[in-house]
Amino acid sequence: MRCICHRLKSEHGYYHLVVTKLLRAKIEKAGYRLGKAVLKNLDVSVEQGEVVMIAGPSGSGKTTFFLASTGVLTNLLQGWVEGSVSLGGVDPLSPNGFDEIPRLVGVVLQDPEKQVAMPTPYDEVAFTLENLGFEDVEERTRKMLGGVGLSGKEFESVENLSGGEKRRLTIAAAIAHDPGYLLLDEPTASLDPWAISSVRGFIAEMKKRGKHVLVIEHKARYFLDLADRIVVVRDGSIAYESPGTRVDIALLEKLGVDAGEPNIREGRGVCRETVASVHKLVAGYKGGYTIEVPEFKACKGEVVAVVGPNGSGKTTLLKTLARLLKPVEGRVSVRGRSFYVPQVPDYVFVAPTLEREIAEARAKGGGDPERLLSKFAWYRGLRTASPYSLSHGQRRIVGLAVALAYRPQLTLLDEPTTGLDREAYESVRAAILELSLDSAVVVATHDVRLVGDVADRVYMVQDGVLSEVDKQRAVGAMEEAWKSWG
């Protein structure tokens, strides 16, 4: 493969290879082992100092393109590619070229659980630097962790980090060695609006310094003002391409990409029946982080949103309401059965196949989880698959379907829309409203769309204290937060 580059002569007379394109991918076809083609006729390039966003709905081929362009598809997943790829001046499809990628490129995968490998945040960042031969490892590691808001948590177990904190950790590790090229797959997944502003700041700084950036994202609205070009992928091919400054928002929405402003629905009426209440609660882990909740209630027939930064205690509150954690102080009262769907919905699953999972939920809960699942084309083809083998978004939908089947008096949902495209989001939004007809629904979320669409009341964590806030104010604060540069 010819390198898309030129040579510059230094003051000492040596020639250096200077790559002017991060990526030049001409993929005729690509897919997974023994499978049909997932990608068809994709031609994508990223120029020096350019930010390019690949957008599209779930299952469109965005992540497969990411895996193909980094060499992961052919070298680790036994997939195949017909065509050519040059990344940072090397061929990542070949084993030798693939070995060069960690040195040249900073990569952030879609699921931080599959990327974080070391026991503490410090070890995760330092490991990258040590492997690449850096001498100022400690100084650089602490600087990077501070830059993503993890100061003070350098030596905490990664198991105790929130999903958003793990995401920020993967970003710190990816850019610690100051790569010339940055590839990010769904970088806003699991992040609160305040952390999204930091990611935007990192990307803006990379762009300012003439680096190359490729962002894979279905929430395009977060990067429209930063992207030089937008490429929308549907069914494995390019469906739309535009300069970032002239993008058609309405068309993006029709193509399943989240690009518009959030709606704010008026909350429903007065509380009919209090299902969960809290008085002077201090919740948390012994010797660990706590959240103070002076007063809180959730009523039958309403959706209550809990918002706030990553690691502020939202999940801790949900676990306390679910009786998975004992209060440190104060009183918690819950009437009837509760059902908790965690950020990682795998913990809900009890059966080896999706079909048996649904049968178990129907038998024990009495409801019909297929009311939600039947709305998705992928469901019938995956009935015999393990629920653990489903995509991140698919697992979230199954977890919510199981909750629907159990018909609890109190439903607790932790980030139910993370990783969902617009179409899947609409189905989940409708399911949450359906749940709330006979249940009190408490949702911990960073998704400003969800707050605007379904929340009847909103509580916000500020400086470790949870208090009820006006819905309009909450949405405004979340919008203002991510739009800043961080």
Coordinates of C-alpha atoms in Angstrom, one line a residue:
M1 CA 0.0 0.0 0.0
R2 CA 1.3 3.4 -0.9
C3 CA 1.7 5.8 2.1
I4 CA -0.2 9.0 1.8
C5 CA 2.6 11.2 3.1
H6 CA 5.5 13.5 2.2
R7 CA 9.1 13.9 3.4
L8 CA 10.5 17.0 5.2
K9 CA 14.2 17.6 5.7
S10 CA 15.2 18.7 9.2
E11 CA 17.9 21.2 10.2
H12 CA 20.3 18.3 10.8
G13 CA 19.8 16.9 7.2
Y14 CA 17.7 13.9 8.2
Y15 CA 14.4 13.1 6.5
H16 CA 11.3 12.5 8.5
L17 CA 8.1 10.8 7.3
V18 CA 5.2 13.2 7.8
V19 CA 1.7 11.7 7.4
T20 CA -0.8 14.2 6.1
K21 CA -3.8 11.9 6.4
L22 CA -4.8 10.1 9.6
L23 CA -6.9 7.7 7.7
R24 CA -7.5 6.6 4.1
A25 CA -10.0 3.8 4.0
K26 CA -11.3 2.4 0.7
I27 CA -13.3 -0.6 1.9
E28 CA -15.1 -2.5 -0.8
K29 CA -16.5 -5.1 1.6
A30 CA -15.9 -6.1 5.2
G31 CA -17.5 -8.4 7.7
Y32 CA -17.0 -10.9 10.6
R33 CA -15.8 -14.5 10.4
L34 CA -18.0 -16.6 8.1
G35 CA -20.5 -13.8 7.9
K36 CA -22.0 -11.6 5.2
A37 CA -20.6 -8.2 4.4
V38 CA -21.4 -5.6 7.0
L39 CA -19.7 -2.7 5.2
K40 CA -20.0 -2.0 1.4
N41 CA -18.3 0.7 -0.7
L42 CA -17.0 2.9 2.1
D43 CA -14.5 5.6 1.1
V44 CA -13.4 7.7 4.1
S45 CA -10.4 9.9 4.7
V46 CA -9.3 12.2 7.5
E47 CA -6.9 15.1 6.7
Q48 CA -4.3 16.7 9.0
G49 CA -5.9 18.9 11.6
E50 CA -9.4 17.7 10.6
V51 CA -12.2 16.4 12.8
V52 CA -14.4 13.9 11.0
M53 CA -17.6 12.5 12.6
I54 CA -19.0 9.1 11.4
A55 CA -22.7 9.1 12.5
G56 CA -25.6 6.7 12.1
P57 CA -28.1 4.5 14.0
S58 CA -27.2 1.4 15.9
G59 CA -26.3 -1.5 13.6
S60 CA -25.5 0.8 10.7
G61 CA -21.8 -0.3 10.6
K62 CA -20.2 2.5 12.5
T63 CA -18.4 0.3 15.0
T64 CA -17.5 -2.2 12.4
F65 CA -15.9 0.6 10.4
F66 CA -14.0 1.6 13.5
L67 CA -12.8 -2.0 14.1
A68 CA -11.8 -2.4 10.4
S69 CA -9.9 0.9 10.2
T70 CA -7.9 0.1 13.4
G71 CA -7.1 -3.4 12.3
V72 CA -8.9 -5.0 15.2
L73 CA -11.4 -6.7 12.9
T74 CA -8.8 -8.6 10.9
N75 CA -6.2 -9.2 13.7
L76 CA -8.3 -9.9 16.8
L77 CA -11.8 -10.8 15.6
Q78 CA -11.0 -13.0 12.7
G79 CA -13.0 -10.7 10.4
W80 CA -12.2 -9.8 6.8
V81 CA -11.7 -6.7 4.7
E82 CA -11.7 -6.3 0.9
G83 CA -10.0 -3.1 0.1
S84 CA -7.2 -1.0 1.6
V85 CA -6.7 1.0 4.8
S86 CA -3.8 3.4 5.8
L87 CA -3.9 4.6 9.4
G88 CA -1.1 6.9 10.5
G89 CA 1.0 5.8 7.5
V90 CA 0.8 2.1 8.2
D91 CA -1.4 -0.8 7.1
P92 CA -3.4 -1.8 10.2
L93 CA -4.9 -4.8 8.4
S94 CA -1.5 -6.5 8.5
P95 CA 0.0 -8.0 11.7
N96 CA 3.1 -5.8 11.5
G97 CA 1.1 -2.7 10.9
F98 CA -1.3 -3.5 13.6
D99 CA 1.6 -3.7 16.1
E100 CA 2.4 0.0 15.3
I101 CA -1.1 1.3 16.1
P102 CA -0.7 1.8 19.9
R103 CA 2.3 4.0 19.3
L104 CA 0.7 6.2 16.6
V105 CA -2.9 6.4 17.6
G106 CA -5.0 7.0 20.7
V107 CA -8.0 4.8 20.6
V108 CA -11.2 5.0 22.8
L109 CA -13.4 1.9 22.5
Q110 CA -17.2 2.0 22.8
D111 CA -17.4 0.0 26.0
P112 CA -14.9 1.0 28.7
E113 CA -15.4 -2.3 30.5
K114 CA -13.6 -4.0 27.6
Q115 CA -10.8 -1.5 27.5
V116 CA -9.8 -0.9 31.2
A117 CA -7.3 -3.6 32.1
M118 CA -5.4 -2.4 35.2
P119 CA -6.6 -2.3 38.9
T120 CA -6.4 1.4 39.4
P121 CA -6.6 4.6 37.3
Y122 CA -3.0 5.4 37.9
D123 CA -1.9 1.9 36.7
E124 CA -4.1 2.2 33.6
V125 CA -2.5 5.4 32.4
A126 CA 1.0 4.6 33.6
F127 CA 1.0 1.2 31.8
T128 CA 0.6 2.9 28.4
L129 CA 3.4 5.3 29.1
E130 CA 5.8 2.7 30.5
N131 CA 5.2 0.4 27.5
L132 CA 6.0 3.3 25.1
G133 CA 9.2 4.2 27.0
F134 CA 8.3 7.5 28.6
E135 CA 10.5 8.7 31.5
D136 CA 8.2 11.2 33.1
V137 CA 5.5 8.6 33.8
E138 CA 4.4 9.8 37.3
E139 CA 4.1 13.5 36.3
R140 CA 2.3 12.7 33.1
T141 CA 0.0 10.2 34.7
R142 CA -1.2 12.6 37.4
K143 CA -1.6 15.4 34.9
M144 CA -3.8 13.3 32.6
L145 CA -6.0 12.0 35.5
G146 CA -6.4 15.5 36.8
G147 CA -7.4 16.7 33.3
V148 CA -10.3 14.2 33.2
G149 CA -11.5 14.9 36.8
L150 CA -10.0 11.9 38.5
S151 CA -7.6 13.6 40.9
G152 CA -7.9 12.0 44.3
K153 CA -9.0 8.7 42.7
E154 CA -5.6 7.7 41.3
F155 CA -5.3 4.6 43.4
E156 CA -9.0 3.7 43.9
S157 CA -10.1 0.3 42.5
V158 CA -11.5 0.7 39.0
E159 CA -14.4 -1.5 40.2
N160 CA -15.6 1.4 42.4
L161 CA -15.6 3.9 39.5
S162 CA -18.9 4.9 37.9
G163 CA -19.4 4.1 34.2
G164 CA -18.7 7.7 33.3
E165 CA -15.5 7.8 35.3
K166 CA -14.3 4.7 33.5
R167 CA -15.0 6.4 30.2
R168 CA -13.0 9.4 31.3
L169 CA -10.2 7.0 32.3
T170 CA -10.0 5.4 28.9
I171 CA -9.7 8.9 27.3
A172 CA -6.9 9.8 29.7
A173 CA -5.0 6.6 28.8
A174 CA -5.6 7.2 25.0
I175 CA -4.1 10.7 24.9
A176 CA -1.4 10.4 27.6
H177 CA 1.3 9.7 25.1
D178 CA 0.3 12.7 22.9
P179 CA -0.6 10.7 19.8
G180 CA -0.9 12.4 16.4
Y181 CA -4.1 10.6 15.8
L182 CA -7.2 10.1 18.0
L183 CA -10.1 7.7 17.2
L184 CA -13.1 7.7 19.5
D185 CA -16.0 5.2 19.4
E186 CA -19.1 6.7 21.1
P187 CA -17.1 8.9 23.4
T188 CA -20.1 10.5 25.1
A189 CA -21.7 7.1 26.1
S190 CA -22.1 7.1 30.0
L191 CA -20.8 10.7 30.3
D192 CA -22.7 13.5 32.0
P193 CA -23.0 16.8 30.2
W194 CA -20.2 18.3 32.4
A195 CA -17.8 15.5 31.3
I196 CA -18.9 15.8 27.7
S197 CA -17.7 19.4 27.8
S198 CA -14.2 18.0 28.8
V199 CA -14.3 15.6 25.8
R200 CA -15.2 18.5 23.5
G201 CA -12.3 20.5 25.0
F202 CA -9.8 17.6 24.3
I203 CA -11.0 17.3 20.7
A204 CA -10.9 21.1 20.2
E205 CA -7.3 21.2 21.6
M206 CA -6.3 18.3 19.3
K207 CA -7.7 20.1 16.3
K208 CA -6.0 23.4 17.3
R209 CA -2.7 21.5 17.5
G210 CA -3.1 20.1 14.0
K211 CA -3.9 16.5 15.1
H212 CA -6.2 14.1 13.3
V213 CA -9.5 13.2 15.0
L214 CA -12.1 10.6 14.0
V215 CA -15.3 10.4 16.1
I216 CA -17.8 7.6 15.8
E217 CA -21.1 8.9 17.3
H218 CA -24.8 8.7 17.0
K219 CA -25.4 11.8 19.2
A220 CA -24.1 14.1 16.5
R221 CA -25.4 17.2 18.3
Y222 CA -22.5 17.2 20.7
F223 CA -19.9 17.6 17.9
L224 CA -21.6 19.5 15.1
D225 CA -19.8 22.7 15.9
L226 CA -16.4 20.9 16.0
A227 CA -16.6 18.6 13.0
D228 CA -15.2 19.6 9.7
R229 CA -17.1 16.9 8.0
I230 CA -20.1 14.6 8.9
V231 CA -20.4 11.2 7.3
V232 CA -23.7 9.3 8.0
V233 CA -23.6 5.5 7.6
R234 CA -26.7 3.4 7.1
D235 CA -26.8 -0.3 6.2
G236 CA -23.0 -0.4 5.9
S237 CA -22.8 2.3 3.3
I238 CA -22.5 6.1 3.2
A239 CA -26.0 7.7 3.1
Y240 CA -25.0 11.3 3.5
E241 CA -21.9 13.5 3.7
S242 CA -21.6 17.2 4.4
P243 CA -19.3 19.8 5.8
G244 CA -20.0 20.4 9.5
T245 CA -21.0 24.0 8.9
R246 CA -23.7 23.2 6.3
V247 CA -25.2 20.0 7.8
D248 CA -29.0 19.4 7.3
I249 CA -30.3 18.8 10.9
A250 CA -33.7 17.6 9.7
L251 CA -32.1 15.1 7.4
L252 CA -29.8 13.8 10.1
E253 CA -32.8 13.2 12.3
K254 CA -34.6 11.3 9.5
L255 CA -31.5 9.1 9.1
G256 CA -31.7 8.1 12.8
V257 CA -29.0 10.5 14.1
D258 CA -29.6 12.6 17.2
A259 CA -28.9 16.1 16.1
G260 CA -31.8 18.4 17.2
E261 CA -32.6 20.3 20.4
P262 CA -34.3 18.4 23.3
N263 CA -38.1 18.8 23.8
I264 CA -39.4 19.7 27.3
R265 CA -42.7 18.0 28.1
E266 CA -44.8 19.4 30.9
G267 CA -44.9 17.2 33.9
R268 CA -48.0 15.3 35.0
G269 CA -50.2 16.2 37.9
V270 CA -50.2 15.9 41.7
C271 CA -48.9 12.8 43.5
R272 CA -51.6 10.1 43.7
E273 CA -49.8 7.6 46.0
T274 CA -46.3 7.8 47.5
V275 CA -44.4 4.6 46.7
A276 CA -40.9 5.6 47.9
S277 CA -39.8 8.3 50.4
V278 CA -36.6 9.4 52.0
H279 CA -35.9 11.5 55.1
K280 CA -32.5 12.9 56.1
L281 CA -30.7 10.1 54.3
V282 CA -27.0 9.7 54.0
A283 CA -26.2 6.9 51.6
G284 CA -23.0 5.3 50.5
Y285 CA -20.3 2.9 51.4
K286 CA -18.4 2.7 54.7
G287 CA -15.2 4.8 54.3
G288 CA -16.3 5.8 50.8
Y289 CA -18.4 8.4 49.0
T290 CA -21.7 9.4 50.4
I291 CA -24.7 11.4 49.1
E292 CA -27.0 13.4 51.3
V293 CA -30.7 13.4 50.6
P294 CA -32.7 15.6 52.9
E295 CA -36.0 14.8 51.3
F296 CA -37.1 12.6 48.3
K297 CA -40.3 11.0 47.1
A298 CA -41.5 9.1 44.1
C299 CA -45.2 8.5 43.4
K300 CA -47.2 6.0 41.4
G301 CA -47.9 7.4 38.0
E302 CA -44.8 9.5 37.6
V303 CA -41.2 9.5 36.3
V304 CA -38.7 11.1 38.6
A305 CA -35.3 11.9 37.0
V306 CA -32.1 12.1 39.1
V307 CA -29.3 14.0 37.4
G308 CA -25.8 15.2 38.3
P309 CA -22.1 14.6 37.4
N310 CA -20.5 11.1 37.1
G311 CA -19.7 9.7 40.5
S312 CA -22.0 12.1 42.4
G313 CA -24.0 9.3 44.0
K314 CA -27.0 8.8 41.7
T315 CA -26.4 5.0 41.4
T316 CA -25.8 4.9 45.2
L317 CA -29.2 6.4 45.7
L318 CA -30.9 3.9 43.4
K319 CA -29.2 0.9 45.1
T320 CA -30.3 2.3 48.5
L321 CA -33.9 2.5 47.3
A322 CA -33.6 -1.0 45.9
R323 CA -32.4 -2.2 49.4
L324 CA -29.1 -3.3 47.9
L325 CA -27.3 -0.8 50.2
K326 CA -28.2 0.0 53.8
P327 CA -28.5 3.7 54.7
V328 CA -25.6 5.2 56.5
E329 CA -28.1 7.5 58.2
G330 CA -31.7 8.4 57.9
R331 CA -34.9 6.6 56.8
V332 CA -36.0 5.0 53.5
S333 CA -39.5 3.8 53.0
V334 CA -40.7 1.7 50.0
R335 CA -44.1 0.3 49.5
G336 CA -44.4 -2.9 47.5
R337 CA -41.9 -4.7 45.2
S338 CA -39.0 -2.8 43.5
F339 CA -37.0 -3.7 40.4
Y340 CA -33.5 -2.3 39.7
V341 CA -32.0 -2.3 36.2
P342 CA -28.3 -1.4 36.7
Q343 CA -26.0 0.5 34.2
V344 CA -24.6 -2.9 33.2
P345 CA -27.8 -4.8 32.6
D346 CA -26.0 -8.2 32.5
Y347 CA -26.6 -8.5 36.3
V348 CA -30.4 -8.8 35.6
F349 CA -30.0 -11.9 33.4
V350 CA -30.5 -15.4 34.8
A351 CA -30.8 -17.7 31.7
P352 CA -28.4 -18.9 29.0
T353 CA -30.5 -17.7 26.0
L354 CA -32.7 -14.7 25.3
E355 CA -35.7 -17.0 24.7
R356 CA -35.3 -18.6 28.2
E357 CA -34.7 -15.2 29.8
I358 CA -38.0 -13.9 28.5
A359 CA -39.8 -17.1 29.6
E360 CA -38.3 -16.7 33.1
A361 CA -39.4 -13.1 33.3
R362 CA -42.9 -13.9 32.1
A363 CA -43.3 -16.8 34.5
K364 CA -42.0 -15.0 37.6
G365 CA -43.4 -11.5 36.8
G366 CA -46.6 -12.3 35.1
G367 CA -46.2 -9.6 32.4
D368 CA -45.1 -9.8 28.8
P369 CA -41.6 -8.6 28.0
E370 CA -42.2 -9.2 24.3
R371 CA -44.4 -6.1 24.2
L372 CA -41.2 -4.1 24.0
L373 CA -38.9 -6.6 22.4
S374 CA -41.2 -7.3 19.4
K375 CA -40.7 -3.7 18.3
F376 CA -37.1 -4.5 17.3
A377 CA -36.2 -6.3 14.1
W378 CA -33.1 -7.9 15.7
Y379 CA -35.1 -9.7 18.4
R380 CA -36.5 -12.7 16.5
G381 CA -33.1 -13.5 14.9
L382 CA -31.4 -13.5 18.3
R383 CA -33.9 -15.5 20.4
T384 CA -31.5 -18.4 20.8
A385 CA -28.5 -16.2 21.5
S386 CA -27.0 -15.6 24.9
P387 CA -28.2 -12.3 26.3
Y388 CA -24.6 -11.6 27.2
S389 CA -23.6 -11.7 23.5
L390 CA -26.0 -8.9 22.6
S391 CA -24.8 -5.4 21.8
H392 CA -24.6 -2.9 24.6
G393 CA -27.8 -1.2 23.6
Q394 CA -29.7 -4.4 23.0
R395 CA -28.8 -5.6 26.5
R396 CA -30.2 -2.4 27.9
I397 CA -33.5 -3.0 26.0
V398 CA -33.8 -6.6 27.3
G399 CA -33.2 -5.4 30.9
L400 CA -36.0 -2.9 30.5
A401 CA -38.3 -5.5 29.0
V402 CA -37.6 -7.8 32.0
A403 CA -38.6 -4.9 34.3
L404 CA -41.8 -4.5 32.4
A405 CA -42.7 -8.2 32.9
Y406 CA -42.2 -8.0 36.7
R407 CA -44.6 -5.0 37.0
P408 CA -43.0 -3.6 40.2
Q409 CA -44.5 -0.8 42.3
L410 CA -41.1 0.9 42.2
T411 CA -38.9 0.7 39.0
L412 CA -35.3 2.0 39.3
L413 CA -33.5 2.5 36.0
D414 CA -29.8 3.4 35.9
E415 CA -28.9 5.1 32.6
P416 CA -31.5 3.2 30.5
T417 CA -30.8 5.1 27.2
T418 CA -26.9 4.9 27.1
G419 CA -25.8 3.6 23.8
L420 CA -29.2 3.8 22.1
D421 CA -29.8 5.4 18.7
R422 CA -32.8 7.6 18.0
E423 CA -35.2 4.7 17.0
A424 CA -34.3 2.6 20.0
Y425 CA -34.5 5.6 22.3
E426 CA -38.1 6.3 21.2
S427 CA -39.1 2.7 22.0
V428 CA -37.5 2.9 25.4
R429 CA -39.0 6.3 26.1
A430 CA -42.5 4.8 25.4
A431 CA -41.8 1.8 27.6
I432 CA -40.7 4.0 30.5
L433 CA -44.0 6.0 30.2
E434 CA -45.9 2.7 30.1
L435 CA -44.1 1.5 33.2
S436 CA -45.1 4.7 35.0
L437 CA -48.8 4.1 34.5
D438 CA -48.8 1.6 37.4
S439 CA -45.4 2.2 39.0
A440 CA -43.2 4.9 40.4
V441 CA -40.2 5.2 38.0
V442 CA -36.9 6.7 39.2
V443 CA -34.4 7.2 36.4
A444 CA -30.7 8.1 37.0
T445 CA -29.7 9.7 33.7
H446 CA -27.3 12.0 31.9
D447 CA -29.6 12.1 28.9
V448 CA -31.0 15.5 28.6
R449 CA -33.5 14.2 25.9
L450 CA -34.9 11.7 28.4
V451 CA -35.2 14.4 31.2
G452 CA -37.1 16.7 28.8
D453 CA -39.3 13.9 27.3
V454 CA -40.4 11.8 30.3
A455 CA -39.6 13.4 33.7
D456 CA -42.4 14.7 35.8
R457 CA -40.1 16.0 38.5
V458 CA -36.3 16.3 38.6
Y459 CA -33.8 16.0 41.5
M460 CA -30.2 17.2 41.0
V461 CA -27.0 16.4 42.9
Q462 CA -25.0 19.5 43.7
D463 CA -21.9 19.4 46.0
G464 CA -22.9 16.0 47.3
V465 CA -26.5 17.0 48.2
L466 CA -29.7 15.9 46.3
S467 CA -32.5 18.4 46.0
E468 CA -35.5 18.9 43.8
V469 CA -35.2 21.5 41.0
D470 CA -37.4 23.0 38.4
K471 CA -37.4 20.8 35.2
Q472 CA -36.7 23.7 32.9
R473 CA -33.8 24.8 35.0
A474 CA -32.3 21.2 35.1
V475 CA -32.5 20.9 31.3
G476 CA -31.0 24.4 30.9
A477 CA -28.1 23.6 33.2
M478 CA -27.4 20.3 31.4
E479 CA -27.5 22.0 28.0
E480 CA -25.2 24.8 29.1
A481 CA -22.8 22.4 30.7
W482 CA -21.9 20.3 27.6
K483 CA -21.8 23.4 25.3
S484 CA -18.9 24.8 27.2
W485 CA -15.4 23.8 26.3
G486 CA -14.6 22.2 29.6

